[in-house]
Amino acid sequence: MDTKIVFFDIDGTIYSYEKGIPKDTAKAIELLKANGHIPVICTGRTKCMIYPDFINLGFDNIIAGAGTYCETNGKELYYKKLEDAEARRVIDGFLEYGFFPLAEGKEYIYVGTDTSNLIHANVQYMDVHYKKIPNSIKTIEEKHIEISKVTGGFQNDSDMKAFSEKFKNDYSIINHNNMLLEFIPKGYNKAVGIDRLIKELGIPKEDTYAFGDSFNDIDMLNYVEYGCLMGNGNQELKNKVEYKTDRFDDGGIYNGLKKFELI
């Protein structure tokens, strides 16, 4: 069998904050590698936010920061960084329009210091980050901030409409269920990373597969030959993606890989 390459989103695809990584997902990725195929993390998280739990599943290739970073076997292929002044402009915008800023870089994430107005679900997410990657978290008060993108946690006074209007020309803006607002520099998305990686590895596009669940996955799912939406995926995406599988916590990855005859 020819070598295939399979791209996996993290949140809502192989993992959730509430349920962790399903055992059948871990087994499916193990079988995928045993069959000679290449699994790749392809996530909106920047590299430092990719917990060791995920890498230990057997991933040697990473596309992170929603396509702003790409590496293969420890070799960095590219890394998009925002200039200091631009990073500050975006972070200040999140604060001005009532969002809790989470500025994401390769080495560190930089977070706001006032969580008093943060909705409960986002407090829970931050608690997990502090537990999993405590040495990779700094505050937005640092003098130098090296980041690729910024995500904001919704608060009780968030003004998404005005904020999005102000920054729409420079960033792709993705609303994750009125919980998180993700700002990705224009010209970058997961498909950009996939294109760069498969050229580096010499894998033809017809041998590409992907699994995802949310709006920042749509470029990935439409770019690969076989894009598969998780059963728990956003309802608005169902008519935009050809293939579907079960929920991530109901055998979605295992059954999807079986359907494609990769395991």
Coordinates of C-alpha atoms in Angstrom, one line a residue:
M1 CA 0.0 0.0 0.0
D2 CA 1.3 3.5 -0.9
T3 CA 2.1 5.7 2.0
K4 CA -0.8 8.0 2.9
I5 CA -0.6 11.1 5.1
V6 CA -3.4 11.9 7.6
F7 CA -3.9 15.3 9.3
F8 CA -5.6 15.4 12.7
D9 CA -7.0 18.5 14.4
I10 CA -6.8 18.3 18.2
D11 CA -9.7 19.9 20.0
G12 CA -13.0 18.1 19.2
T13 CA -11.2 15.7 16.9
I14 CA -8.7 13.6 19.0
Y15 CA -9.3 15.3 22.3
S16 CA -11.5 17.3 24.5
Y17 CA -10.8 19.1 27.8
E18 CA -13.6 17.2 29.5
K19 CA -12.9 13.6 28.2
G20 CA -9.2 13.6 27.2
I21 CA -8.0 11.3 24.3
P22 CA -10.3 8.4 23.6
K23 CA -8.6 5.0 23.9
D24 CA -9.8 3.9 20.4
T25 CA -8.4 7.1 18.9
A26 CA -4.9 6.3 20.4
K27 CA -5.2 2.7 19.1
A28 CA -6.3 3.9 15.6
I29 CA -3.2 6.2 15.3
E30 CA -1.0 3.3 16.5
L31 CA -2.4 1.1 13.8
L32 CA -2.1 3.8 11.2
K33 CA 1.6 4.1 11.8
A34 CA 2.0 0.3 11.9
N35 CA 0.5 0.3 8.4
G36 CA 3.2 2.6 7.2
H37 CA 1.1 5.8 7.0
I38 CA 2.0 9.3 8.4
P39 CA -0.1 10.9 11.1
V40 CA 0.2 14.7 11.4
I41 CA -1.0 17.0 14.1
C42 CA -2.7 20.0 12.3
T43 CA -4.1 22.3 15.0
G44 CA -5.0 25.8 15.8
R45 CA -2.9 25.5 18.9
T46 CA 0.6 26.9 18.7
K47 CA 3.5 24.5 19.3
C48 CA 3.9 25.1 23.1
M49 CA 0.1 24.3 23.6
I50 CA 0.5 20.9 22.1
Y51 CA 0.6 18.8 25.2
P52 CA 3.1 15.9 25.5
D53 CA 0.1 13.6 25.7
F54 CA -0.6 14.4 22.0
I55 CA 3.0 13.9 20.8
N56 CA 3.2 10.6 22.6
L57 CA 0.5 9.2 20.3
G58 CA 3.2 9.0 17.7
F59 CA 3.3 12.3 15.9
D60 CA 6.6 13.3 14.2
N61 CA 5.1 16.0 12.1
I62 CA 3.3 19.1 13.3
I63 CA 1.3 22.0 11.7
A64 CA 0.5 24.4 14.5
G65 CA -1.0 27.8 15.1
A66 CA -3.6 27.3 12.4
G67 CA -0.9 27.0 9.7
T68 CA 1.5 29.6 11.0
Y69 CA 4.1 26.9 11.9
C70 CA 5.2 23.7 10.3
E71 CA 7.8 21.1 11.2
T72 CA 8.8 17.6 10.3
N73 CA 10.9 15.3 12.5
G74 CA 12.1 18.3 14.6
K75 CA 13.0 20.3 11.5
E76 CA 11.3 23.7 11.3
L77 CA 10.0 24.4 7.8
Y78 CA 8.6 27.9 8.6
Y79 CA 7.3 30.0 11.4
K80 CA 5.2 33.1 11.0
K81 CA 5.7 35.7 13.8
L82 CA 3.9 39.0 14.3
E83 CA 6.0 42.1 14.7
D84 CA 6.1 43.4 18.3
A85 CA 4.0 46.5 17.5
E86 CA 1.4 44.5 15.7
A87 CA 1.2 41.9 18.5
R88 CA 0.5 44.7 21.0
R89 CA -2.1 46.3 18.7
V90 CA -4.1 43.1 18.6
I91 CA -3.7 42.3 22.3
D92 CA -4.8 45.9 23.1
G93 CA -7.8 45.4 20.8
F94 CA -8.9 42.3 22.6
L95 CA -8.8 44.2 25.9
E96 CA -10.5 47.2 24.5
Y97 CA -13.5 45.2 23.1
G98 CA -14.0 43.1 26.2
F99 CA -12.1 39.8 25.5
F100 CA -9.6 37.9 27.6
P101 CA -6.5 37.8 25.5
L102 CA -4.5 34.6 24.9
A103 CA -1.6 35.5 22.7
E104 CA 0.0 32.3 21.2
G105 CA 3.6 31.8 20.2
K106 CA 5.9 28.8 19.5
E107 CA 7.5 28.9 22.9
Y108 CA 5.0 30.7 25.2
I109 CA 1.5 31.8 25.5
Y110 CA 0.8 35.2 27.1
V111 CA -2.4 35.7 29.0
G112 CA -4.4 38.5 30.5
T113 CA -4.2 39.0 34.3
D114 CA -7.8 39.7 35.1
T115 CA -10.1 36.7 34.8
S116 CA -12.9 38.1 36.9
N117 CA -15.2 38.6 33.9
L118 CA -14.3 35.5 32.0
I119 CA -17.1 33.0 31.3
H120 CA -16.8 29.8 33.3
A121 CA -15.9 27.4 30.4
N122 CA -12.9 29.6 29.5
V123 CA -11.8 29.6 33.1
Q124 CA -11.8 25.8 33.0
Y125 CA -9.7 25.8 29.8
M126 CA -7.1 28.1 31.3
D127 CA -6.9 25.8 34.4
V128 CA -6.0 22.9 32.1
H129 CA -3.3 24.9 30.4
Y130 CA -1.8 25.9 33.8
K131 CA -1.8 22.2 34.7
K132 CA -0.4 20.8 31.5
I133 CA 2.1 23.5 30.4
P134 CA 2.9 25.7 33.4
N135 CA 6.4 26.6 32.2
S136 CA 5.0 27.9 28.9
I137 CA 2.7 30.5 30.3
K138 CA 3.6 34.2 30.7
T139 CA 1.5 37.3 31.0
I140 CA 0.7 40.0 28.4
E141 CA 2.7 42.4 30.5
E142 CA 6.0 40.9 29.3
K143 CA 8.2 43.5 27.5
H144 CA 8.8 41.3 24.5
I145 CA 6.1 39.0 23.1
E146 CA 6.8 36.5 20.3
I147 CA 3.5 35.2 18.9
S148 CA 1.9 34.0 15.7
K149 CA -1.8 34.6 16.5
V150 CA -4.2 35.7 19.2
T151 CA -7.3 34.1 20.6
G152 CA -9.7 35.8 23.0
G153 CA -12.0 34.3 25.6
F154 CA -15.5 35.7 25.5
Q155 CA -16.4 37.7 28.6
N156 CA -19.8 39.2 29.7
D157 CA -19.1 42.5 28.0
S158 CA -17.4 41.3 24.8
D159 CA -18.2 43.3 21.6
M160 CA -17.5 40.8 18.8
K161 CA -19.1 42.8 16.0
A162 CA -17.2 46.0 16.5
F163 CA -13.9 44.2 17.2
S164 CA -14.2 42.0 14.1
E165 CA -15.0 45.0 11.9
K166 CA -11.8 46.8 13.1
F167 CA -9.4 43.9 12.3
K168 CA -11.1 42.1 9.4
N169 CA -8.7 43.3 6.7
D170 CA -5.7 41.9 8.5
Y171 CA -6.9 38.7 10.1
S172 CA -9.2 35.7 9.4
I173 CA -11.5 35.8 12.4
I174 CA -13.2 32.6 13.6
N175 CA -15.9 32.5 16.3
H176 CA -15.8 29.3 18.2
N177 CA -19.3 29.0 19.5
N178 CA -19.2 32.4 21.4
M179 CA -16.5 31.0 23.6
L180 CA -13.3 31.8 21.8
L181 CA -12.5 34.4 19.1
E182 CA -9.5 33.4 17.0
F183 CA -7.4 35.9 15.0
I184 CA -5.2 34.2 12.3
P185 CA -3.0 36.4 10.1
K186 CA -4.3 36.7 6.5
G187 CA -2.5 34.3 4.2
Y188 CA -2.2 31.5 6.7
N189 CA -4.4 28.6 7.4
K190 CA -4.1 24.8 7.9
A191 CA -4.1 24.2 4.2
V192 CA -1.0 26.3 3.8
G193 CA 0.9 24.1 6.2
I194 CA -0.4 20.9 4.6
D195 CA 0.8 22.1 1.2
R196 CA 4.3 22.9 2.5
L197 CA 4.6 19.6 4.4
I198 CA 3.5 17.3 1.6
K199 CA 5.9 18.9 -0.8
E200 CA 8.7 18.5 1.8
L201 CA 7.8 14.8 2.2
G202 CA 7.1 14.1 -1.4
I203 CA 3.5 12.9 -0.7
P204 CA 1.1 13.4 -3.6
K205 CA -2.1 15.3 -2.9
E206 CA -4.2 12.3 -3.9
D207 CA -2.8 10.5 -0.8
T208 CA -3.9 13.1 1.7
Y209 CA -6.6 12.7 4.4
A210 CA -7.8 15.0 7.2
F211 CA -10.2 14.9 10.2
G212 CA -11.6 18.1 11.9
D213 CA -14.6 19.6 13.5
S214 CA -14.6 23.4 13.4
F215 CA -14.4 26.5 11.2
N216 CA -10.6 26.7 11.4
D217 CA -10.6 23.2 9.8
I218 CA -12.5 24.0 6.7
D219 CA -9.5 25.0 4.6
M220 CA -7.8 21.7 5.6
L221 CA -10.8 19.5 5.0
N222 CA -11.4 21.1 1.5
Y223 CA -7.7 21.0 0.5
V224 CA -7.0 17.3 1.1
E225 CA -8.3 14.6 -1.1
Y226 CA -10.4 13.1 1.6
G227 CA -11.6 15.6 4.2
C228 CA -13.7 14.1 7.0
L229 CA -15.9 16.0 9.4
M230 CA -16.3 14.6 12.9
G231 CA -19.8 13.7 14.1
N232 CA -19.6 16.4 16.7
G233 CA -18.5 18.9 14.2
N234 CA -20.2 22.3 13.6
Q235 CA -23.5 21.8 11.9
E236 CA -22.8 24.6 9.4
L237 CA -19.9 22.6 8.0
K238 CA -21.9 19.5 7.1
N239 CA -22.8 20.6 3.6
K240 CA -19.3 21.8 2.9
V241 CA -17.4 18.6 3.6
E242 CA -17.9 15.4 1.6
Y243 CA -17.0 12.8 4.2
K244 CA -18.4 12.3 7.7
T245 CA -17.6 10.1 10.6
D246 CA -18.9 9.5 14.1
R247 CA -18.3 11.7 17.2
F248 CA -14.8 11.9 18.4
D249 CA -15.8 10.1 21.6
D250 CA -17.8 7.5 19.8
G251 CA -15.2 5.9 17.6
G252 CA -15.0 8.7 15.1
I253 CA -11.3 8.5 14.3
Y254 CA -11.1 4.7 14.5
N255 CA -14.2 4.2 12.3
G256 CA -13.1 6.9 9.9
L257 CA -9.7 5.4 9.3
K258 CA -11.4 2.0 8.8
K259 CA -13.8 3.5 6.3
F260 CA -10.8 4.8 4.3
E261 CA -9.1 1.4 4.6
L262 CA -6.1 2.9 6.3
I263 CA -6.3 0.6 9.3

